[in-house]
Amino acid sequence: MSESIALLTIFVLAAFVGVEVISKVSSTLHTPLMSGANAIHGVILVGAIIVTGAAESAIVVVVGLIAVVLATVNMVGGFVVTDRMLEMFKGPGARQKELRK
């Protein structure tokens, strides 16, 4: 029981820290920081896979699978946003060349 309370406390504190950090970032810096955070999302995905693979109860497997799905969606979404951001910096000639391929 004590371990569960400690884990819940860590989760709640991490959520508060995350909200505070993200709320302090200006909108012009959000997308470049998001591209850098894709590596962190990859680490989270690997961690979720490892925890789910070592699960001994059904509830841990279910929560682990939800974590894997959410981490995957978050990571892929980050790459999509980064790709769109990089497309904005290409000149009109580069876009036409890509369409011809």
mmCIF file of N, CA and C in Angstrom:
data_model
loop_
_atom_site.group_PDB
_atom_site.id
_atom_site.type_symbol
_atom_site.label_atom_id
_atom_site.label_comp_id
_atom_site.label_asym_id
_atom_site.label_seq_id
_atom_site.Cartn_x
_atom_site.Cartn_y
_atom_site.Cartn_z
ATOM 1 N N MET A 1 0.824 -1.195 0.000
ATOM 2 C CA MET A 1 0.000 0.000 0.000
ATOM 3 C C MET A 1 0.868 1.259 0.000
ATOM 4 N N SER A 2 1.925 1.225 0.783
ATOM 5 C CA SER A 2 2.817 2.376 0.879
ATOM 6 C C SER A 2 3.493 2.666 -0.463
ATOM 7 N N GLU A 3 3.845 1.602 -1.184
ATOM 8 C CA GLU A 3 4.478 1.776 -2.504
ATOM 9 C C GLU A 3 3.501 2.404 -3.492
ATOM 10 N N SER A 4 2.239 2.023 -3.422
ATOM 11 C CA SER A 4 1.226 2.593 -4.310
ATOM 12 C C SER A 4 1.038 4.083 -4.052
ATOM 13 N N ILE A 5 1.043 4.467 -2.797
ATOM 14 C CA ILE A 5 0.896 5.886 -2.458
ATOM 15 C C ILE A 5 2.114 6.674 -2.928
ATOM 16 N N ALA A 6 3.299 6.102 -2.795
ATOM 17 C CA ALA A 6 4.517 6.772 -3.257
ATOM 18 C C ALA A 6 4.487 6.952 -4.774
ATOM 19 N N LEU A 7 4.074 5.919 -5.501
ATOM 20 C CA LEU A 7 3.985 6.023 -6.962
ATOM 21 C C LEU A 7 2.931 7.040 -7.389
ATOM 22 N N LEU A 8 1.802 7.059 -6.709
ATOM 23 C CA LEU A 8 0.757 8.034 -7.015
ATOM 24 C C LEU A 8 1.242 9.451 -6.729
ATOM 25 N N THR A 9 1.978 9.625 -5.642
ATOM 26 C CA THR A 9 2.531 10.948 -5.311
ATOM 27 C C THR A 9 3.500 11.413 -6.390
ATOM 28 N N ILE A 10 4.367 10.528 -6.847
ATOM 29 C CA ILE A 10 5.314 10.875 -7.911
ATOM 30 C C ILE A 10 4.566 11.252 -9.181
ATOM 31 N N PHE A 11 3.530 10.514 -9.519
ATOM 32 C CA PHE A 11 2.741 10.804 -10.720
ATOM 33 C C PHE A 11 2.087 12.175 -10.634
ATOM 34 N N VAL A 12 1.480 12.476 -9.493
ATOM 35 C CA VAL A 12 0.795 13.765 -9.326
ATOM 36 C C VAL A 12 1.795 14.910 -9.383
ATOM 37 N N LEU A 13 2.935 14.761 -8.724
ATOM 38 C CA LEU A 13 3.956 15.806 -8.766
ATOM 39 C C LEU A 13 4.495 16.004 -10.177
ATOM 40 N N ALA A 14 4.705 14.917 -10.906
ATOM 41 C CA ALA A 14 5.177 15.018 -12.295
ATOM 42 C C ALA A 14 4.147 15.722 -13.170
ATOM 43 N N ALA A 15 2.874 15.450 -12.933
ATOM 44 C CA ALA A 15 1.822 16.123 -13.705
ATOM 45 C C ALA A 15 1.827 17.623 -13.432
ATOM 46 N N PHE A 16 1.952 18.016 -12.170
ATOM 47 C CA PHE A 16 2.004 19.446 -11.843
ATOM 48 C C PHE A 16 3.221 20.124 -12.456
ATOM 49 N N VAL A 17 4.381 19.474 -12.368
ATOM 50 C CA VAL A 17 5.597 20.048 -12.953
ATOM 51 C C VAL A 17 5.442 20.174 -14.463
ATOM 52 N N GLY A 18 4.882 19.161 -15.113
ATOM 53 C CA GLY A 18 4.667 19.207 -16.557
ATOM 54 C C GLY A 18 3.761 20.341 -16.975
ATOM 55 N N VAL A 19 2.676 20.541 -16.253
ATOM 56 C CA VAL A 19 1.752 21.629 -16.571
ATOM 57 C C VAL A 19 2.440 22.979 -16.389
ATOM 58 N N GLU A 20 3.201 23.132 -15.332
ATOM 59 C CA GLU A 20 3.897 24.394 -15.097
ATOM 60 C C GLU A 20 4.932 24.674 -16.172
ATOM 61 N N VAL A 21 5.694 23.675 -16.560
ATOM 62 C CA VAL A 21 6.738 23.868 -17.577
ATOM 63 C C VAL A 21 6.111 24.215 -18.925
ATOM 64 N N ILE A 22 5.090 23.484 -19.328
ATOM 65 C CA ILE A 22 4.457 23.718 -20.631
ATOM 66 C C ILE A 22 3.746 25.066 -20.660
ATOM 67 N N SER A 23 3.131 25.472 -19.564
ATOM 68 C CA SER A 23 2.399 26.734 -19.562
ATOM 69 C C SER A 23 3.331 27.937 -19.652
ATOM 70 N N LYS A 24 4.594 27.782 -19.299
ATOM 71 C CA LYS A 24 5.551 28.891 -19.351
ATOM 72 C C LYS A 24 6.198 29.052 -20.725
ATOM 73 N N VAL A 25 5.982 28.104 -21.642
ATOM 74 C CA VAL A 25 6.594 28.163 -22.971
ATOM 75 C C VAL A 25 5.717 29.019 -23.882
ATOM 76 N N SER A 26 6.341 29.975 -24.559
ATOM 77 C CA SER A 26 5.564 30.814 -25.478
ATOM 78 C C SER A 26 5.166 30.001 -26.713
ATOM 79 N N SER A 27 4.134 30.445 -27.408
ATOM 80 C CA SER A 27 3.628 29.690 -28.553
ATOM 81 C C SER A 27 4.635 29.637 -29.701
ATOM 82 N N THR A 28 5.517 30.626 -29.809
ATOM 83 C CA THR A 28 6.502 30.600 -30.901
ATOM 84 C C THR A 28 7.583 29.556 -30.666
ATOM 85 N N LEU A 29 7.795 29.174 -29.431
ATOM 86 C CA LEU A 29 8.806 28.158 -29.134
ATOM 87 C C LEU A 29 8.226 26.758 -28.991
ATOM 88 N N HIS A 30 6.926 26.641 -28.978
ATOM 89 C CA HIS A 30 6.312 25.348 -28.691
ATOM 90 C C HIS A 30 6.655 24.297 -29.746
ATOM 91 N N THR A 31 6.550 24.626 -31.023
ATOM 92 C CA THR A 31 6.790 23.633 -32.071
ATOM 93 C C THR A 31 8.239 23.182 -32.130
ATOM 94 N N PRO A 32 9.239 24.087 -32.061
ATOM 95 C CA PRO A 32 10.616 23.586 -32.029
ATOM 96 C C PRO A 32 10.914 22.719 -30.800
ATOM 97 N N LEU A 33 10.349 23.075 -29.665
ATOM 98 C CA LEU A 33 10.553 22.247 -28.480
ATOM 99 C C LEU A 33 9.868 20.894 -28.627
ATOM 100 N N MET A 34 8.754 20.882 -29.332
ATOM 101 C CA MET A 34 8.038 19.631 -29.541
ATOM 102 C C MET A 34 8.868 18.661 -30.376
ATOM 103 N N SER A 35 9.585 19.176 -31.361
ATOM 104 C CA SER A 35 10.413 18.291 -32.173
ATOM 105 C C SER A 35 11.532 17.690 -31.341
ATOM 106 N N GLY A 36 12.075 18.472 -30.401
ATOM 107 C CA GLY A 36 13.093 17.928 -29.515
ATOM 108 C C GLY A 36 12.533 16.942 -28.511
ATOM 109 N N ALA A 37 11.276 17.092 -28.172
ATOM 110 C CA ALA A 37 10.644 16.200 -27.197
ATOM 111 C C ALA A 37 10.283 14.844 -27.796
ATOM 112 N N ASN A 38 10.370 14.691 -29.113
ATOM 113 C CA ASN A 38 10.063 13.394 -29.711
ATOM 114 C C ASN A 38 10.987 12.300 -29.189
ATOM 115 N N ALA A 39 12.227 12.626 -28.889
ATOM 116 C CA ALA A 39 13.142 11.642 -28.311
ATOM 117 C C ALA A 39 12.657 11.201 -26.934
ATOM 118 N N ILE A 40 12.148 12.146 -26.159
ATOM 119 C CA ILE A 40 11.619 11.802 -24.838
ATOM 120 C C ILE A 40 10.395 10.904 -24.983
ATOM 121 N N HIS A 41 9.563 11.192 -25.970
ATOM 122 C CA HIS A 41 8.379 10.353 -26.191
ATOM 123 C C HIS A 41 8.790 8.941 -26.578
ATOM 124 N N GLY A 42 9.889 8.829 -27.324
ATOM 125 C CA GLY A 42 10.397 7.496 -27.677
ATOM 126 C C GLY A 42 10.836 6.728 -26.447
ATOM 127 N N VAL A 43 11.481 7.402 -25.505
ATOM 128 C CA VAL A 43 11.909 6.763 -24.259
ATOM 129 C C VAL A 43 10.689 6.339 -23.445
ATOM 130 N N ILE A 44 9.677 7.179 -23.420
ATOM 131 C CA ILE A 44 8.447 6.836 -22.705
ATOM 132 C C ILE A 44 7.795 5.609 -23.328
ATOM 133 N N LEU A 45 7.795 5.544 -24.660
ATOM 134 C CA LEU A 45 7.212 4.390 -25.344
ATOM 135 C C LEU A 45 7.972 3.112 -24.999
ATOM 136 N N VAL A 46 9.288 3.165 -25.030
ATOM 137 C CA VAL A 46 10.088 1.978 -24.683
ATOM 138 C C VAL A 46 9.826 1.569 -23.232
ATOM 139 N N GLY A 47 9.757 2.544 -22.330
ATOM 140 C CA GLY A 47 9.451 2.236 -20.932
ATOM 141 C C GLY A 47 8.088 1.593 -20.762
ATOM 142 N N ALA A 48 7.100 2.093 -21.484
ATOM 143 C CA ALA A 48 5.752 1.506 -21.401
ATOM 144 C C ALA A 48 5.743 0.076 -21.924
ATOM 145 N N ILE A 49 6.503 -0.182 -22.976
ATOM 146 C CA ILE A 49 6.586 -1.546 -23.519
ATOM 147 C C ILE A 49 7.261 -2.474 -22.520
ATOM 148 N N ILE A 50 8.338 -2.011 -21.886
ATOM 149 C CA ILE A 50 9.054 -2.848 -20.913
ATOM 150 C C ILE A 50 8.165 -3.157 -19.706
ATOM 151 N N VAL A 51 7.473 -2.140 -19.191
ATOM 152 C CA VAL A 51 6.602 -2.352 -18.028
ATOM 153 C C VAL A 51 5.454 -3.293 -18.387
ATOM 154 N N THR A 52 4.878 -3.110 -19.554
ATOM 155 C CA THR A 52 3.771 -3.978 -19.965
ATOM 156 C C THR A 52 4.246 -5.414 -20.160
ATOM 157 N N GLY A 53 5.445 -5.576 -20.708
ATOM 158 C CA GLY A 53 5.982 -6.928 -20.906
ATOM 159 C C GLY A 53 6.279 -7.643 -19.603
ATOM 160 N N ALA A 54 6.603 -6.915 -18.555
ATOM 161 C CA ALA A 54 6.924 -7.527 -17.261
ATOM 162 C C ALA A 54 5.721 -7.584 -16.327
ATOM 163 N N ALA A 55 4.549 -7.236 -16.817
ATOM 164 C CA ALA A 55 3.355 -7.183 -15.973
ATOM 165 C C ALA A 55 2.937 -8.573 -15.523
ATOM 166 N N GLU A 56 2.461 -8.631 -14.285
ATOM 167 C CA GLU A 56 2.007 -9.906 -13.736
ATOM 168 C C GLU A 56 0.498 -9.962 -13.524
ATOM 169 N N SER A 57 -0.173 -8.822 -13.567
ATOM 170 C CA SER A 57 -1.623 -8.835 -13.376
ATOM 171 C C SER A 57 -2.307 -8.219 -14.598
ATOM 172 N N ALA A 58 -3.566 -8.533 -14.729
ATOM 173 C CA ALA A 58 -4.326 -8.085 -15.892
ATOM 174 C C ALA A 58 -4.497 -6.574 -15.907
ATOM 175 N N ILE A 59 -4.680 -5.963 -14.755
ATOM 176 C CA ILE A 59 -4.885 -4.512 -14.708
ATOM 177 C C ILE A 59 -3.622 -3.772 -15.135
ATOM 178 N N VAL A 60 -2.455 -4.302 -14.785
ATOM 179 C CA VAL A 60 -1.196 -3.670 -15.190
ATOM 180 C C VAL A 60 -1.014 -3.805 -16.697
ATOM 181 N N VAL A 61 -1.413 -4.925 -17.258
ATOM 182 C CA VAL A 61 -1.325 -5.108 -18.705
ATOM 183 C C VAL A 61 -2.238 -4.114 -19.429
ATOM 184 N N VAL A 62 -3.456 -3.947 -18.933
ATOM 185 C CA VAL A 62 -4.401 -3.025 -19.563
ATOM 186 C C VAL A 62 -3.886 -1.592 -19.492
ATOM 187 N N VAL A 63 -3.427 -1.170 -18.317
ATOM 188 C CA VAL A 63 -2.901 0.190 -18.167
ATOM 189 C C VAL A 63 -1.642 0.358 -19.021
ATOM 190 N N GLY A 64 -0.812 -0.678 -19.083
ATOM 191 C CA GLY A 64 0.390 -0.630 -19.916
ATOM 192 C C GLY A 64 0.069 -0.510 -21.390
ATOM 193 N N LEU A 65 -0.919 -1.237 -21.846
ATOM 194 C CA LEU A 65 -1.312 -1.146 -23.260
ATOM 195 C C LEU A 65 -1.878 0.235 -23.586
ATOM 196 N N ILE A 66 -2.638 0.792 -22.667
ATOM 197 C CA ILE A 66 -3.135 2.160 -22.868
ATOM 198 C C ILE A 66 -1.963 3.131 -22.940
ATOM 199 N N ALA A 67 -0.965 2.941 -22.074
ATOM 200 C CA ALA A 67 0.220 3.805 -22.087
ATOM 201 C C ALA A 67 0.982 3.665 -23.401
ATOM 202 N N VAL A 68 1.098 2.450 -23.917
ATOM 203 C CA VAL A 68 1.788 2.233 -25.196
ATOM 204 C C VAL A 68 1.053 2.946 -26.326
ATOM 205 N N VAL A 69 -0.260 2.819 -26.353
ATOM 206 C CA VAL A 69 -1.042 3.464 -27.413
ATOM 207 C C VAL A 69 -0.924 4.986 -27.326
ATOM 208 N N LEU A 70 -1.083 5.538 -26.139
ATOM 209 C CA LEU A 70 -1.006 6.994 -25.977
ATOM 210 C C LEU A 70 0.396 7.522 -26.291
ATOM 211 N N ALA A 71 1.429 6.810 -25.868
ATOM 212 C CA ALA A 71 2.801 7.239 -26.172
ATOM 213 C C ALA A 71 3.066 7.187 -27.666
ATOM 214 N N THR A 72 2.538 6.178 -28.344
ATOM 215 C CA THR A 72 2.722 6.068 -29.787
ATOM 216 C C THR A 72 2.023 7.217 -30.509
ATOM 217 N N VAL A 73 0.785 7.494 -30.122
ATOM 218 C CA VAL A 73 0.048 8.598 -30.746
ATOM 219 C C VAL A 73 0.764 9.924 -30.503
ATOM 220 N N ASN A 74 1.264 10.122 -29.300
ATOM 221 C CA ASN A 74 1.967 11.355 -28.957
ATOM 222 C C ASN A 74 3.247 11.503 -29.784
ATOM 223 N N MET A 75 3.998 10.433 -29.934
ATOM 224 C CA MET A 75 5.253 10.494 -30.673
ATOM 225 C C MET A 75 5.002 10.721 -32.164
ATOM 226 N N VAL A 76 4.076 9.996 -32.732
ATOM 227 C CA VAL A 76 3.764 10.166 -34.160
ATOM 228 C C VAL A 76 3.210 11.565 -34.422
ATOM 229 N N GLY A 77 2.345 12.044 -33.557
ATOM 230 C CA GLY A 77 1.814 13.403 -33.703
ATOM 231 C C GLY A 77 2.904 14.452 -33.654
ATOM 232 N N GLY A 78 3.889 14.249 -32.803
ATOM 233 C CA GLY A 78 5.013 15.177 -32.728
ATOM 234 C C GLY A 78 5.803 15.214 -34.020
ATOM 235 N N PHE A 79 6.018 14.044 -34.629
ATOM 236 C CA PHE A 79 6.733 14.010 -35.902
ATOM 237 C C PHE A 79 5.925 14.651 -37.022
ATOM 238 N N VAL A 80 4.623 14.474 -37.005
ATOM 239 C CA VAL A 80 3.770 15.092 -38.030
ATOM 240 C C VAL A 80 3.816 16.615 -37.918
ATOM 241 N N VAL A 81 3.718 17.117 -36.699
ATOM 242 C CA VAL A 81 3.767 18.567 -36.498
ATOM 243 C C VAL A 81 5.127 19.123 -36.907
ATOM 244 N N THR A 82 6.197 18.410 -36.558
ATOM 245 C CA THR A 82 7.540 18.850 -36.939
ATOM 246 C C THR A 82 7.696 18.870 -38.448
ATOM 247 N N ASP A 83 7.170 17.855 -39.120
ATOM 248 C CA ASP A 83 7.249 17.815 -40.585
ATOM 249 C C ASP A 83 6.509 18.993 -41.205
ATOM 250 N N ARG A 84 5.341 19.299 -40.679
ATOM 251 C CA ARG A 84 4.583 20.462 -41.188
ATOM 252 C C ARG A 84 5.335 21.759 -40.955
ATOM 253 N N MET A 85 5.974 21.859 -39.789
ATOM 254 C CA MET A 85 6.739 23.065 -39.484
ATOM 255 C C MET A 85 7.903 23.215 -40.468
ATOM 256 N N LEU A 86 8.594 22.143 -40.760
ATOM 257 C CA LEU A 86 9.720 22.210 -41.685
ATOM 258 C C LEU A 86 9.262 22.521 -43.109
ATOM 259 N N GLU A 87 8.072 22.095 -43.476
ATOM 260 C CA GLU A 87 7.531 22.411 -44.809
ATOM 261 C C GLU A 87 7.314 23.915 -44.976
ATOM 262 N N MET A 88 7.019 24.604 -43.890
ATOM 263 C CA MET A 88 6.780 26.044 -43.968
ATOM 264 C C MET A 88 8.040 26.806 -44.351
ATOM 265 N N PHE A 89 9.201 26.252 -44.046
ATOM 266 C CA PHE A 89 10.444 26.954 -44.307
ATOM 267 C C PHE A 89 11.011 26.702 -45.694
ATOM 268 N N LYS A 90 10.389 25.829 -46.467
ATOM 269 C CA LYS A 90 10.847 25.555 -47.829
ATOM 270 C C LYS A 90 10.319 26.628 -48.769
ATOM 271 N N GLY A 91 11.133 26.941 -49.761
ATOM 272 C CA GLY A 91 10.708 27.916 -50.757
ATOM 273 C C GLY A 91 9.700 27.322 -51.709
ATOM 274 N N PRO A 92 9.037 28.155 -52.522
ATOM 275 C CA PRO A 92 8.026 27.652 -53.453
ATOM 276 C C PRO A 92 8.617 26.714 -54.495
ATOM 277 N N GLY A 93 9.855 26.939 -54.911
ATOM 278 C CA GLY A 93 10.477 26.059 -55.907
ATOM 279 C C GLY A 93 10.700 24.658 -55.379
ATOM 280 N N ALA A 94 11.058 24.529 -54.107
ATOM 281 C CA ALA A 94 11.302 23.222 -53.502
ATOM 282 C C ALA A 94 10.004 22.421 -53.402
ATOM 283 N N ARG A 95 8.904 23.097 -53.130
ATOM 284 C CA ARG A 95 7.623 22.396 -53.025
ATOM 285 C C ARG A 95 7.195 21.840 -54.372
ATOM 286 N N GLN A 96 7.400 22.604 -55.432
ATOM 287 C CA GLN A 96 7.021 22.142 -56.769
ATOM 288 C C GLN A 96 7.879 20.967 -57.198
ATOM 289 N N LYS A 97 9.162 20.948 -56.859
ATOM 290 C CA LYS A 97 10.037 19.841 -57.194
ATOM 291 C C LYS A 97 9.580 18.554 -56.508
ATOM 292 N N GLU A 98 9.128 18.677 -55.261
ATOM 293 C CA GLU A 98 8.654 17.499 -54.557
ATOM 294 C C GLU A 98 7.364 16.966 -55.147
ATOM 295 N N LEU A 99 6.514 17.842 -55.651
ATOM 296 C CA LEU A 99 5.256 17.399 -56.253
ATOM 297 C C LEU A 99 5.500 16.644 -57.558
ATOM 298 N N ARG A 100 6.574 16.979 -58.264
ATOM 299 C CA ARG A 100 6.881 16.321 -59.530
ATOM 300 C C ARG A 100 7.422 14.915 -59.342
ATOM 301 N N LYS A 101 7.943 14.611 -58.181
ATOM 302 C CA LYS A 101 8.558 13.285 -57.948
ATOM 303 C C LYS A 101 7.557 12.181 -57.971
#
